[in-house]
Tab-separated table of C-alpha atoms in Angstrom:
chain	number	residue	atom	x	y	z
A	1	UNK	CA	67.277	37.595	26.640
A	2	UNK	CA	67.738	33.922	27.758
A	3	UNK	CA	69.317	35.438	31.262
A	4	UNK	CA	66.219	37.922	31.964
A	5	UNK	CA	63.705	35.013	31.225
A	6	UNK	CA	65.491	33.093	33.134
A	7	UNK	CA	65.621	35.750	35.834
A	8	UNK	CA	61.833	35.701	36.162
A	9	UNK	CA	62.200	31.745	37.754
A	10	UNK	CA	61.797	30.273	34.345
A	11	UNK	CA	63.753	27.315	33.390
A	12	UNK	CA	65.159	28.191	29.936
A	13	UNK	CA	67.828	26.428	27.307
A	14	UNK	CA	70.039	27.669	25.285
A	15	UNK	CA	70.726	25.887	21.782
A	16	UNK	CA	73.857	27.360	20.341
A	17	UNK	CA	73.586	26.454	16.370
A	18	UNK	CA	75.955	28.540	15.196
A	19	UNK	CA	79.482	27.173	14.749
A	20	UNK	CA	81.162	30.270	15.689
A	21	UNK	CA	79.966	29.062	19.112
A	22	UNK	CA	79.349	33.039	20.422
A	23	UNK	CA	75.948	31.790	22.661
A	24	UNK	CA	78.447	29.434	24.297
A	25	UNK	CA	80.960	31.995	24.688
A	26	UNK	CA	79.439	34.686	26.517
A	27	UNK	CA	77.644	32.398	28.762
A	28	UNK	CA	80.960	31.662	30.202
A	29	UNK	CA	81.262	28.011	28.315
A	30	UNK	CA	84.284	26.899	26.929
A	31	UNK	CA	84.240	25.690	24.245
A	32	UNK	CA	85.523	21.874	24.157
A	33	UNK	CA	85.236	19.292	20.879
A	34	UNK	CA	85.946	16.387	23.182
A	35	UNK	CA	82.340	17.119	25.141
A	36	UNK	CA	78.827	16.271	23.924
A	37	UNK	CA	77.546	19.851	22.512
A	38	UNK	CA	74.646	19.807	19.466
A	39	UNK	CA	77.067	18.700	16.920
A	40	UNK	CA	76.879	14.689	18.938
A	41	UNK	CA	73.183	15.125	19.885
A	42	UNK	CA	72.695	15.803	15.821
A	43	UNK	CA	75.064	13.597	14.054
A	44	UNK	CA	76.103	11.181	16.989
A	45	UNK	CA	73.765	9.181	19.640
A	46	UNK	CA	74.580	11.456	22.690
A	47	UNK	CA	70.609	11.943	24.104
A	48	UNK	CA	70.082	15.643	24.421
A	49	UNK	CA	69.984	15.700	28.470
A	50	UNK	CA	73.412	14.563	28.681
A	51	UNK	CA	74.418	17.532	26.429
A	52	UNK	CA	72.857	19.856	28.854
A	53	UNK	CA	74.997	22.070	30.563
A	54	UNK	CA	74.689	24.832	34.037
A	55	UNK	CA	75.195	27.922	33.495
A	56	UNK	CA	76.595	30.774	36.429
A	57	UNK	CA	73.109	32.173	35.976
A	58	UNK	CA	70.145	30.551	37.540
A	59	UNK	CA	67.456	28.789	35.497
A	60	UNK	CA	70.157	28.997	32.684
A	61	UNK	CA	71.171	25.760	30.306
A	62	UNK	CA	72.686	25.481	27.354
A	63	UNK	CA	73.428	23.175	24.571
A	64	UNK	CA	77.134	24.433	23.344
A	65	UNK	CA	78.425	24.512	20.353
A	66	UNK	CA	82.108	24.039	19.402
A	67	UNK	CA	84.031	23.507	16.170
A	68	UNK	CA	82.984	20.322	14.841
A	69	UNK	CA	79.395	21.696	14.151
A	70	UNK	CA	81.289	23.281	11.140
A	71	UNK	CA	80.829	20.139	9.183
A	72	UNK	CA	77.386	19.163	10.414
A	73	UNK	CA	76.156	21.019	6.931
A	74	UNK	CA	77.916	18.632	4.784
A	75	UNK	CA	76.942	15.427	7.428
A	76	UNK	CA	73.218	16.251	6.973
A	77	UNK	CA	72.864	16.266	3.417
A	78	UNK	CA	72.820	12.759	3.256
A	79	UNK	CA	70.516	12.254	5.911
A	80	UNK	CA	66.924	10.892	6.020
A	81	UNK	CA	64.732	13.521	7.248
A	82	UNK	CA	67.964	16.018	7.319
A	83	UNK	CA	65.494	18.844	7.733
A	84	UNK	CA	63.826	17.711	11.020
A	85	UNK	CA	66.839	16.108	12.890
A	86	UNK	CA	66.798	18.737	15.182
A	87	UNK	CA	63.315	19.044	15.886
A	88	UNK	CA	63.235	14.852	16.917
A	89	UNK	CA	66.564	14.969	18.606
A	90	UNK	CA	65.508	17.581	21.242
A	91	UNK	CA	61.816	16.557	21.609
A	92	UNK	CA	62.386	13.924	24.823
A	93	UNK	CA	63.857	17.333	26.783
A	94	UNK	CA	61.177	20.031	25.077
A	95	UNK	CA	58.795	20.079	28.179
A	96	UNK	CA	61.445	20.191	30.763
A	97	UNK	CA	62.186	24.296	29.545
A	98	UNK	CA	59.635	27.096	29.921
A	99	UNK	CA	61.558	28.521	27.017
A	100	UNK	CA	63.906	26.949	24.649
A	101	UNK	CA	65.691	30.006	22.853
A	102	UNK	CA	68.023	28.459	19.410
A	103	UNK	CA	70.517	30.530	17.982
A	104	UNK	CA	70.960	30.224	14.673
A	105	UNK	CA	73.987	30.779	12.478
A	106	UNK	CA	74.189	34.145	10.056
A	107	UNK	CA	73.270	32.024	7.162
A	108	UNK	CA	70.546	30.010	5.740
A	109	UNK	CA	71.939	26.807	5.995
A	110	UNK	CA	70.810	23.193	7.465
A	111	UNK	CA	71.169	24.311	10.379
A	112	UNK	CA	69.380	27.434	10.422
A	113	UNK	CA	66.480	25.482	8.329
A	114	UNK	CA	67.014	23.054	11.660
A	115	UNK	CA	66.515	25.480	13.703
A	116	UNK	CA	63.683	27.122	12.347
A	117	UNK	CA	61.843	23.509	11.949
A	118	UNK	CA	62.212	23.093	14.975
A	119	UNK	CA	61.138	26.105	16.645
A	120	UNK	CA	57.422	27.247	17.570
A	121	UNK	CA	58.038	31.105	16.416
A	122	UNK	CA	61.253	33.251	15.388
A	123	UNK	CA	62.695	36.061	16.783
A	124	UNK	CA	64.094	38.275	14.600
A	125	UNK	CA	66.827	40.646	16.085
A	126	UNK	CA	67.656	43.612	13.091
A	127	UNK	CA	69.862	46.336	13.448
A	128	UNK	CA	68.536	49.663	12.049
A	129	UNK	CA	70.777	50.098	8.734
A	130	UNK	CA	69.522	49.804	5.330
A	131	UNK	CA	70.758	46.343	4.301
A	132	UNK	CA	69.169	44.481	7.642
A	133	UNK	CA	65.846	45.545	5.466
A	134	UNK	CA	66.986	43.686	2.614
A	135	UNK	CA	67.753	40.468	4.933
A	136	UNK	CA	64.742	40.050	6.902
A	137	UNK	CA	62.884	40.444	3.335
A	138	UNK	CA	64.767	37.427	2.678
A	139	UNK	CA	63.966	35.805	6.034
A	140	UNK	CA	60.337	36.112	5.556
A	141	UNK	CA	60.218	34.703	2.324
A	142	UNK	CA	61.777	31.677	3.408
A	143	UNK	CA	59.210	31.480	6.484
A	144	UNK	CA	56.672	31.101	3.869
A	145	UNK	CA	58.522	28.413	1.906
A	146	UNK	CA	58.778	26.468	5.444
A	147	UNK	CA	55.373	26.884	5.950
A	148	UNK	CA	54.637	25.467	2.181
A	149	UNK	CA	57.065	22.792	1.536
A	150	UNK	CA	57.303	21.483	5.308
A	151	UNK	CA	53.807	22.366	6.376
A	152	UNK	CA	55.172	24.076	9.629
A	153	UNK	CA	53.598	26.928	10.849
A	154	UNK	CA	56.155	28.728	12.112
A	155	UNK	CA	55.091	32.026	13.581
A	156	UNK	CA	56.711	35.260	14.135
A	157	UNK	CA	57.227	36.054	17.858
A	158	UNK	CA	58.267	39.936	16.828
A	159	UNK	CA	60.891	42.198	15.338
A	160	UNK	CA	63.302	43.617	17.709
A	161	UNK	CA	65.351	46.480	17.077
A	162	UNK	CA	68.801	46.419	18.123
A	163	UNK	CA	72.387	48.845	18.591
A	164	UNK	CA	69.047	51.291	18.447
A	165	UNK	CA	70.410	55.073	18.364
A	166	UNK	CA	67.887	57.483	17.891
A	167	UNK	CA	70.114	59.893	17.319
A	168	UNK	CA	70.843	59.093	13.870
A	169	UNK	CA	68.087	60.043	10.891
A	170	UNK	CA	68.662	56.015	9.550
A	171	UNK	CA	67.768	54.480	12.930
A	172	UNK	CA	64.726	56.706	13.161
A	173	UNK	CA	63.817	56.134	9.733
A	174	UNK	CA	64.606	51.791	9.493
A	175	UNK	CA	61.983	52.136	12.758
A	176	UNK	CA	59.388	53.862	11.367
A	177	UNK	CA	59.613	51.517	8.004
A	178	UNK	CA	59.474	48.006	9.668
A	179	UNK	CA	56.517	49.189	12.233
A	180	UNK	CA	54.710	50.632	9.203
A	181	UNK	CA	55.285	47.336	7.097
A	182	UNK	CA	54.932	44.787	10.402
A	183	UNK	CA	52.225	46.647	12.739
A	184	UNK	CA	52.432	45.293	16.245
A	185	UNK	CA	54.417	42.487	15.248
A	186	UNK	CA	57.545	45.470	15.994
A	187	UNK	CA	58.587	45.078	20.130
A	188	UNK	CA	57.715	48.187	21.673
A	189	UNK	CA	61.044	47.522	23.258
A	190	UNK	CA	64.404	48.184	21.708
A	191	UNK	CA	68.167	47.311	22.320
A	192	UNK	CA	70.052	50.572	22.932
A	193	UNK	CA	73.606	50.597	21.335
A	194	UNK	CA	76.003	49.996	24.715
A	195	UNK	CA	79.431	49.664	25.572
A	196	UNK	CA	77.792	47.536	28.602
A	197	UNK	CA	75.929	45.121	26.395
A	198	UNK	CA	79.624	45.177	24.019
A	199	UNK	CA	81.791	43.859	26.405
A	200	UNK	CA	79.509	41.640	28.515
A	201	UNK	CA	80.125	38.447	26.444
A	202	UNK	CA	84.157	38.847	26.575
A	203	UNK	CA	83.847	38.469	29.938
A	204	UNK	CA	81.240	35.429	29.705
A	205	UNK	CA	78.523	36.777	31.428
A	206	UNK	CA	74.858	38.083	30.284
A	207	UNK	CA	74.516	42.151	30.647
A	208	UNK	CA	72.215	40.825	34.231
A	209	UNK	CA	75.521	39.055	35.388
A	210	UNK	CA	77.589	41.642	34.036
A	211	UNK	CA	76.096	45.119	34.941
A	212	UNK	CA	72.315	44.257	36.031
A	213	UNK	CA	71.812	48.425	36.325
A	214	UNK	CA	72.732	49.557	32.867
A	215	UNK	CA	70.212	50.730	29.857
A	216	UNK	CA	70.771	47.237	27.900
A	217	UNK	CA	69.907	45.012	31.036
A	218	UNK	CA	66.638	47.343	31.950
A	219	UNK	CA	66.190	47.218	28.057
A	220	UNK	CA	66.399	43.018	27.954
A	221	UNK	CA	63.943	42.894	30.735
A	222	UNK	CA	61.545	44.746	29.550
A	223	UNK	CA	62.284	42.597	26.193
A	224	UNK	CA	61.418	39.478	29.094
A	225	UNK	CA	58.089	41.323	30.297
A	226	UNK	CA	56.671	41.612	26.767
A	227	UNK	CA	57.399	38.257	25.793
A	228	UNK	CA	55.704	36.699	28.617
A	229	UNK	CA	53.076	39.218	28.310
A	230	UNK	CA	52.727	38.036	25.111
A	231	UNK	CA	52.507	34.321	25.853
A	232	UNK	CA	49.733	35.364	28.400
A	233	UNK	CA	47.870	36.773	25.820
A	234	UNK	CA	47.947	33.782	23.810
A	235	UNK	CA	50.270	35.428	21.527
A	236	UNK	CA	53.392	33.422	19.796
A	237	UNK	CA	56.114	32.412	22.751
C-alpha cells in the first residue's frame, strides 16, 4: 500500500513496529542491530531523520526495525509518558511525509498502543475467516479505551479485506457480516489471495516492484485511489 501511494508522487514512510521486522524485509532492508532503526529513535537519542532510510522504490522511506525492538516492551514500562514516546519522537519529521503508514506488531502491546497513539486513523487489514471477527471486536474495543483514557481520537480509516476468495461460502459470508456491521467504513476494494502478492516480499520488493501487472498490484492501487479519494473528501487519511 505504502509502494502504490508512493507511486502516485507522494512522499510516504514506513514505520516498521513490529519486531519480526517483515515491513523491513520485503522492502528490500536488511535488517542490521548495529544501525539506527525505531528501537534507538524510541529508547536511545538517535533523531528520527537520521533513522530514515531509501528505499528501491521512489517516494519510499522507512524506519526499520531489527531485533533489539524485542525488548523495547520491557524498556518502556518504566518510562514517563511510555504511551506517547512514539508519537513525540517522530513529530520533528511528521510534515515532511504525505503519508506516514506504522506497522504494528500482531499483539496489543506498547508498541502497538505506540503506534496507535500516535497515528491519526487505523487501518485495519482482516482476512475473511471466522476468528479475524473475533479480533477486530477486540481491536475496536480498545480504540474506544484510547479514545477514553488518552483522549485521542483516533479514527478508523476503513476495513480492508484481504487473501479475499470469493469462491469460498466463509469469504462471502465474513464480507457480507463486517459491511453489514461497519457500513461504508468496509473498502470497496479487496486484496485477492495471490501467489504474486506471496512471494513478493521474499524477494524484497512491493507487488509494483515485483509484478506491477498482476490482480494484487491493480488491487493495491485501487486500495491507493480510495484512500486519497477519501482524504479529498475530508474523510480519515
Amino acid at each position: 500500500m505504502a509502494a502504490s501511494l508512493a507511486a502516485n508522487d507522494l512522499n510516504v514512510l514506513v514505520i516498521d513496529s513490529d519486531p519480526q521486522g517483515n515491513a523491513t524485509t520485503g522492502l528490500g532492508v536488511t535488517k542490521d542491530p548495529d544501525r539506527p532503526s525505531l528501537y534507538h529513535v524510541l529508547l536511545g537519542n538517535t533523531p528520527p531523520a537520521q533513522a530514515v532510510l531509501k528505499t528501491d522504490f521512489e517516494g519510499l522511506h522507512l524506519i526499520s526495525a531489527d531485533k533489539n525492538l524485542v525488548g523495547a516492551n520491557l524498556e518502556l514500562v518504566d518510562l514517563p509518558q511510555r504511551e506517547f514516546r512514539l508519537r513525540d519522537r517522530i513529530a520533528p519529521i511528521r510534515n515532511d511525509y504525505q503519508f506516514i503508514l506504522i506497522d504494528c506488531p500482531p499483539a496489543l502491546d506498547l508498541l502497538t498502543l505506540n503506534a496507535l497513539i500516535a497515528a491519526d486513523a487505523v487501518l485495519v487489514p482482516i482476512q475473511c475467516e471466522f476468528f479475524a471477527l473475533e479480533g477486530i471486536s477486540e481491536l475496536m474495543d480498545t480504540i474506544d479505551r484510547i479514545h477514553d483514557s488518552f483522549d485521542h481520537p483516533l479514527a478508523v480509516e476503513g476495513i480492508l479485506l484481504t487473501m479475499y476468495d470469493d469462491r469460498t461460502n466463509l469469504t462471502r459470508q465474513v464480507a457480507a457480516d463486517l459491511k453489514e456491521f461497519f457500513g461504508d467504513r468496509v473498502f470497496d476494494t479487496v486484496i485477492p489471495r495471490s501467489i504474486r502478492l506471496a512471494e513478493a516480499p521474499s524477494f524484497g520488493k512491493p507487488i509494483l516492484g515485483y509484478d506491477p501487472r498482476s490482480r494484487g498490484a491493480e488491487s493495491y492501487i485501487k486500495l491507493a485511489k480510495e484512500i486519497l479519494d477519501h482524504e479529498q473528501n475530508g474523510q480519515p487519511a
